[in-house]
Amino acid sequence: MKAYFNSFAKLILFFFVYLSFTINVSAQDVILVSGRVVDKGTKKPFTDEAVFVYGFNTVGEAEDAKKELDAQTGKFMEAAATEFTDGSGNYEIRVASTGALLFKAGVADCVMEKVNERFEINVSIDAGIVLEAVEITGTLQDIKPTPKAPTIIGNKLLMYNTFTIPGQFGKPNARLIIQPFVMDCETEDTIAFARPLIYDGSQYRMTQYRRMGYNLKNDPLSPFISLDTLTNSRMVINWTDTVAIPDPTRAYHGNAIIQLEDYTSAYFNKTTPVVTCDAKRPLKFLEYSLGEYDLDPKKYRERAKREKRNTSQNISLTFLVNKAELNPADSTNAIQLNKLKSDLLDIVNGEGSTLKEFHITGISSPEGSYQKNLELSRERVKFAQQQITSVLPQKVLARVYQNPHAEVATWADVADLMEADSLKTEAAEIRDIVERYKSQDAQYAQVMKLPNYRTTIRDHFPELRKMRFEYKHEIFRELTPEEIMDRYTHDKDYRSGKKSFALYEYWHLFNMVKNPKELEVLYRRAYEDSKSINGIPWILAANNLAVSYLRRDTFDVAILEPFIDRKTRGSNIVRKRMDGVTSETINPEELIANQLGMFLKSNNFEQASVMAQILPDTEKNAKTKAFAMCLGGYYKGGNTPEERAQSRKVFDLVKESSPLNEVVMYLALESKGGDIMAEKAVKELPTTDPKTWYLKAIINNRKGELNFEQAKDCLIECFKIDEKYMKTAGSDGDIGKDLYEYTIEMYQLAKEMNQLNQGGGY
């Protein structure tokens, strides 16, 4: 019995080990296969045909599917995975390591490849395309390419065209120069020059070689000279190029200067259109929403700092005539002195405040001897200083800088007062005396002779007898949040910005003020004030201001720029400051993400892509990075496996973000395979949305003339729902001039007929 039990236990153990091994093998059985598919004849990727790649987990399934596809029975076994090649012929697909792949292009039979645990499978396909016979009925008499619609992706204008050069234009001893350039459709300003195309005849090339001292690098056009030779036979030059554009929302067109020259003259020269204003913008319907990133306010809190404050005021004290004693009959003297004493005591006794300087300036009127007046003024200053500072402790006075000063008002000052009282004639008389006599005593002697001296002139002397007090103090006391809010609420100068808050006061206001408009004003004030105080903006105020802008769907890319270090790859990099003690964070993640949003709103997709590369690879940032890279044009192709993998990741994340984006992304591939997948995906979009019909129009229009009517019908359905798309279609290269004009004509005609028949419109 025991032996039986042991045998049974071993059998059970073997079964679980085998099952575990089988599961593990199965989990590892699916591999990622990549490769490239080219035309067997041209050795280049297919451009006019979609190349589909079907993955099957068994060879038998693949063989059955191949029979159905080759026989064109319409029956087809569902593949485990389906992909299609990109514009460069590359593909990636997940399939069982013991399975098989089917490659299908055009009307040719499928090509089957067994995986056999290979990670790379490259295929050449004979597409089996039969060309119709072409009858030549004439000879080209001009070089006149048909303008093509460009494509705008990110901040790049992608252009293409074909230059057909008739045989009679080329000569062995000539050079062909084609210089394309880009212009703004509205302003006609030249935006950029594209790379020139240069073709030399065989004799021209040899002669040029000798003329350049047997060094073609001496020819400034040498980097652009083609290896192909200009001959007297017909040439077809396929041209593609990409230029950077400042604003991808504007329309641009391209011209080309075409010149043929020999060593005697330019025997052909013309400028011709090559690119239309009707650009294809495959991502214009992409829908996305990026959240704003807030900084932790506690991490960037500003503390109270010692502030220097200056205060000055004028008071009028009345003294007994020719004496340094206050007039006891004037009660305002005591009031003014007591107020000044009280202010100084508040500073001395205040928490965190220190009196640093105290200055008195005494001014006397010019009546009488200048020297006596000056001496009297000094005595009065000394008297006032003693009266005021008598309330201050000696230990305080010992640390206060004092610089009393006495002066005598001039007769020109008297003239100014009289002129202000509209006594212009009397003022002019005094000014004339001042001009003619340099000594103040001599001026006084002449002024006394004026008939109105004892009346109007002497009446203005009391206004000149002043005492000016100025004191400087430092305050180091942090106001409570309640005090700060009270100042903001009730002090008009602080609320209006006439007076500035301390940075720590702004920090409290950021947390207490609730109105978004008021907060944005405070963010901007704190941003500007911090630049004045510290030389650089306060990072919290800057980020809060940027977030406020983004929430209002506006932008200012200059706000956060001072905090972004493009030389440092990555974000949240902590390093020591110059003092070796305090630390700073380089490229805080929140600022990078918000600056990315700013660049997207400003249509600077290239810089948004740069920010995306700095932003950390986290789950939170995944979609933000993907949309930025996508709008920058980094969603298809790539020169290396890493770049292709990154592009595919971007493409998949954006495609899977919404049903609409799935259609948009497939169309953005601008390939036959992408169009087929877009047509399948568009069926899931609501028919009540005008964008659905617009995208259907693009899909049908890309199929060619056979679907022209269907494309027109889809556009009409779009216009019925929302006529604003008429403007969009008018400049869309994916719609085209012919389809647009025909659709508008049919739409207006149907609209008029409907109004006649039913008395209404769409």
PDB file of N, CA and C in Angstrom, residues 7 15 21 101 159 200 211 279 285 340 346 351 370 400 445 481 509 567-568 571 583 587 598 655 752:
ATOM      1  N   SER A   7       4.313   5.691  -5.476  1.00  0.00           N
ATOM      2  CA  SER A   7       4.270   5.751  -6.948  1.00  0.00           C
ATOM      3  C   SER A   7       3.252   6.776  -7.416  1.00  0.00           C
ATOM      4  N   PHE A  15       3.369  15.225 -12.978  1.00  0.00           N
ATOM      5  CA  PHE A  15       2.342  15.938 -13.748  1.00  0.00           C
ATOM      6  C   PHE A  15       2.420  17.438 -13.534  1.00  0.00           C
ATOM      7  N   PHE A  21       6.220  23.353 -16.585  1.00  0.00           N
ATOM      8  CA  PHE A  21       7.176  23.532 -17.685  1.00  0.00           C
ATOM      9  C   PHE A  21       6.454  23.936 -18.963  1.00  0.00           C
ATOM     10  N   LEU A 101       4.433  33.461 -40.967  1.00  0.00           N
ATOM     11  CA  LEU A 101       3.968  34.779 -41.392  1.00  0.00           C
ATOM     12  C   LEU A 101       3.548  34.732 -42.849  1.00  0.00           C
ATOM     13  N   MET A 159       7.486  68.177 -48.452  1.00  0.00           N
ATOM     14  CA  MET A 159       7.138  68.504 -49.841  1.00  0.00           C
ATOM     15  C   MET A 159       7.635  67.411 -50.786  1.00  0.00           C
ATOM     16  N   ASP A 200      24.860  67.913 -63.589  1.00  0.00           N
ATOM     17  CA  ASP A 200      25.858  68.370 -64.556  1.00  0.00           C
ATOM     18  C   ASP A 200      25.951  67.405 -65.727  1.00  0.00           C
ATOM     19  N   ARG A 211      38.410  73.847 -64.024  1.00  0.00           N
ATOM     20  CA  ARG A 211      38.280  75.250 -63.606  1.00  0.00           C
ATOM     21  C   ARG A 211      38.421  75.417 -62.095  1.00  0.00           C
ATOM     22  N   ALA A 279      -2.347  72.239 -47.726  1.00  0.00           N
ATOM     23  CA  ALA A 279      -1.506  71.230 -47.069  1.00  0.00           C
ATOM     24  C   ALA A 279      -2.348  70.134 -46.438  1.00  0.00           C
ATOM     25  N   PHE A 285      -7.214  66.723 -36.421  1.00  0.00           N
ATOM     26  CA  PHE A 285      -8.387  66.321 -35.648  1.00  0.00           C
ATOM     27  C   PHE A 285      -8.017  65.525 -34.397  1.00  0.00           C
ATOM     28  N   LEU A 340       5.543 112.935  15.287  1.00  0.00           N
ATOM     29  CA  LEU A 340       6.849 112.473  14.837  1.00  0.00           C
ATOM     30  C   LEU A 340       7.530 111.640  15.929  1.00  0.00           C
ATOM     31  N   ASP A 346       7.503 104.034  17.888  1.00  0.00           N
ATOM     32  CA  ASP A 346       6.935 102.791  17.348  1.00  0.00           C
ATOM     33  C   ASP A 346       8.013 101.938  16.690  1.00  0.00           C
ATOM     34  N   GLU A 351       8.431  95.238  17.334  1.00  0.00           N
ATOM     35  CA  GLU A 351       9.037  93.913  17.260  1.00  0.00           C
ATOM     36  C   GLU A 351       9.780  93.751  15.936  1.00  0.00           C
ATOM     37  N   TYR A 370      21.817 136.918   4.700  1.00  0.00           N
ATOM     38  CA  TYR A 370      21.937 135.484   4.386  1.00  0.00           C
ATOM     39  C   TYR A 370      22.659 134.738   5.506  1.00  0.00           C
ATOM     40  N   VAL A 400      22.319 105.389  15.851  1.00  0.00           N
ATOM     41  CA  VAL A 400      21.565 106.019  14.760  1.00  0.00           C
ATOM     42  C   VAL A 400      22.441 107.070  14.102  1.00  0.00           C
ATOM     43  N   ALA A 445      18.375 143.314  -1.078  1.00  0.00           N
ATOM     44  CA  ALA A 445      18.334 144.787  -1.097  1.00  0.00           C
ATOM     45  C   ALA A 445      17.483 145.294  -2.245  1.00  0.00           C
ATOM     46  N   PRO A 481      -0.999  85.766   8.639  1.00  0.00           N
ATOM     47  CA  PRO A 481      -1.845  85.661   7.451  1.00  0.00           C
ATOM     48  C   PRO A 481      -3.045  86.609   7.512  1.00  0.00           C
ATOM     49  N   LEU A 509      -0.897  84.936   0.411  1.00  0.00           N
ATOM     50  CA  LEU A 509      -2.028  85.348  -0.430  1.00  0.00           C
ATOM     51  C   LEU A 509      -2.387  84.256  -1.441  1.00  0.00           C
ATOM     52  N   LYS A 567      20.770  71.669 -21.486  1.00  0.00           N
ATOM     53  CA  LYS A 567      22.023  70.924 -21.505  1.00  0.00           C
ATOM     54  C   LYS A 567      21.973  69.728 -20.556  1.00  0.00           C
ATOM     55  N   THR A 568      21.101  69.813 -19.549  1.00  0.00           N
ATOM     56  CA  THR A 568      20.943  68.717 -18.591  1.00  0.00           C
ATOM     57  C   THR A 568      19.845  67.790 -19.079  1.00  0.00           C
ATOM     58  N   SER A 571      15.159  65.330 -15.688  1.00  0.00           N
ATOM     59  CA  SER A 571      14.531  66.291 -14.789  1.00  0.00           C
ATOM     60  C   SER A 571      14.719  65.846 -13.347  1.00  0.00           C
ATOM     61  N   SER A 583      21.003  73.199  -1.766  1.00  0.00           N
ATOM     62  CA  SER A 583      20.771  72.404  -2.972  1.00  0.00           C
ATOM     63  C   SER A 583      19.722  73.072  -3.850  1.00  0.00           C
ATOM     64  N   ASN A 587      15.571  71.399 -13.655  1.00  0.00           N
ATOM     65  CA  ASN A 587      14.465  70.888 -14.472  1.00  0.00           C
ATOM     66  C   ASN A 587      13.407  70.150 -13.648  1.00  0.00           C
ATOM     67  N   MET A 598       2.763  74.585 -22.760  1.00  0.00           N
ATOM     68  CA  MET A 598       2.883  75.928 -23.344  1.00  0.00           C
ATOM     69  C   MET A 598       3.306  75.843 -24.806  1.00  0.00           C
ATOM     70  N   LYS A 655      -3.054  56.218 -30.507  1.00  0.00           N
ATOM     71  CA  LYS A 655      -4.129  55.525 -31.226  1.00  0.00           C
ATOM     72  C   LYS A 655      -5.168  54.966 -30.258  1.00  0.00           C
ATOM     73  N   GLU A 752     -30.474  74.859 -51.957  1.00  0.00           N
ATOM     74  CA  GLU A 752     -31.472  75.728 -52.606  1.00  0.00           C
ATOM     75  C   GLU A 752     -32.706  74.925 -52.989  1.00  0.00           C
TER      76      GLU A 752
END
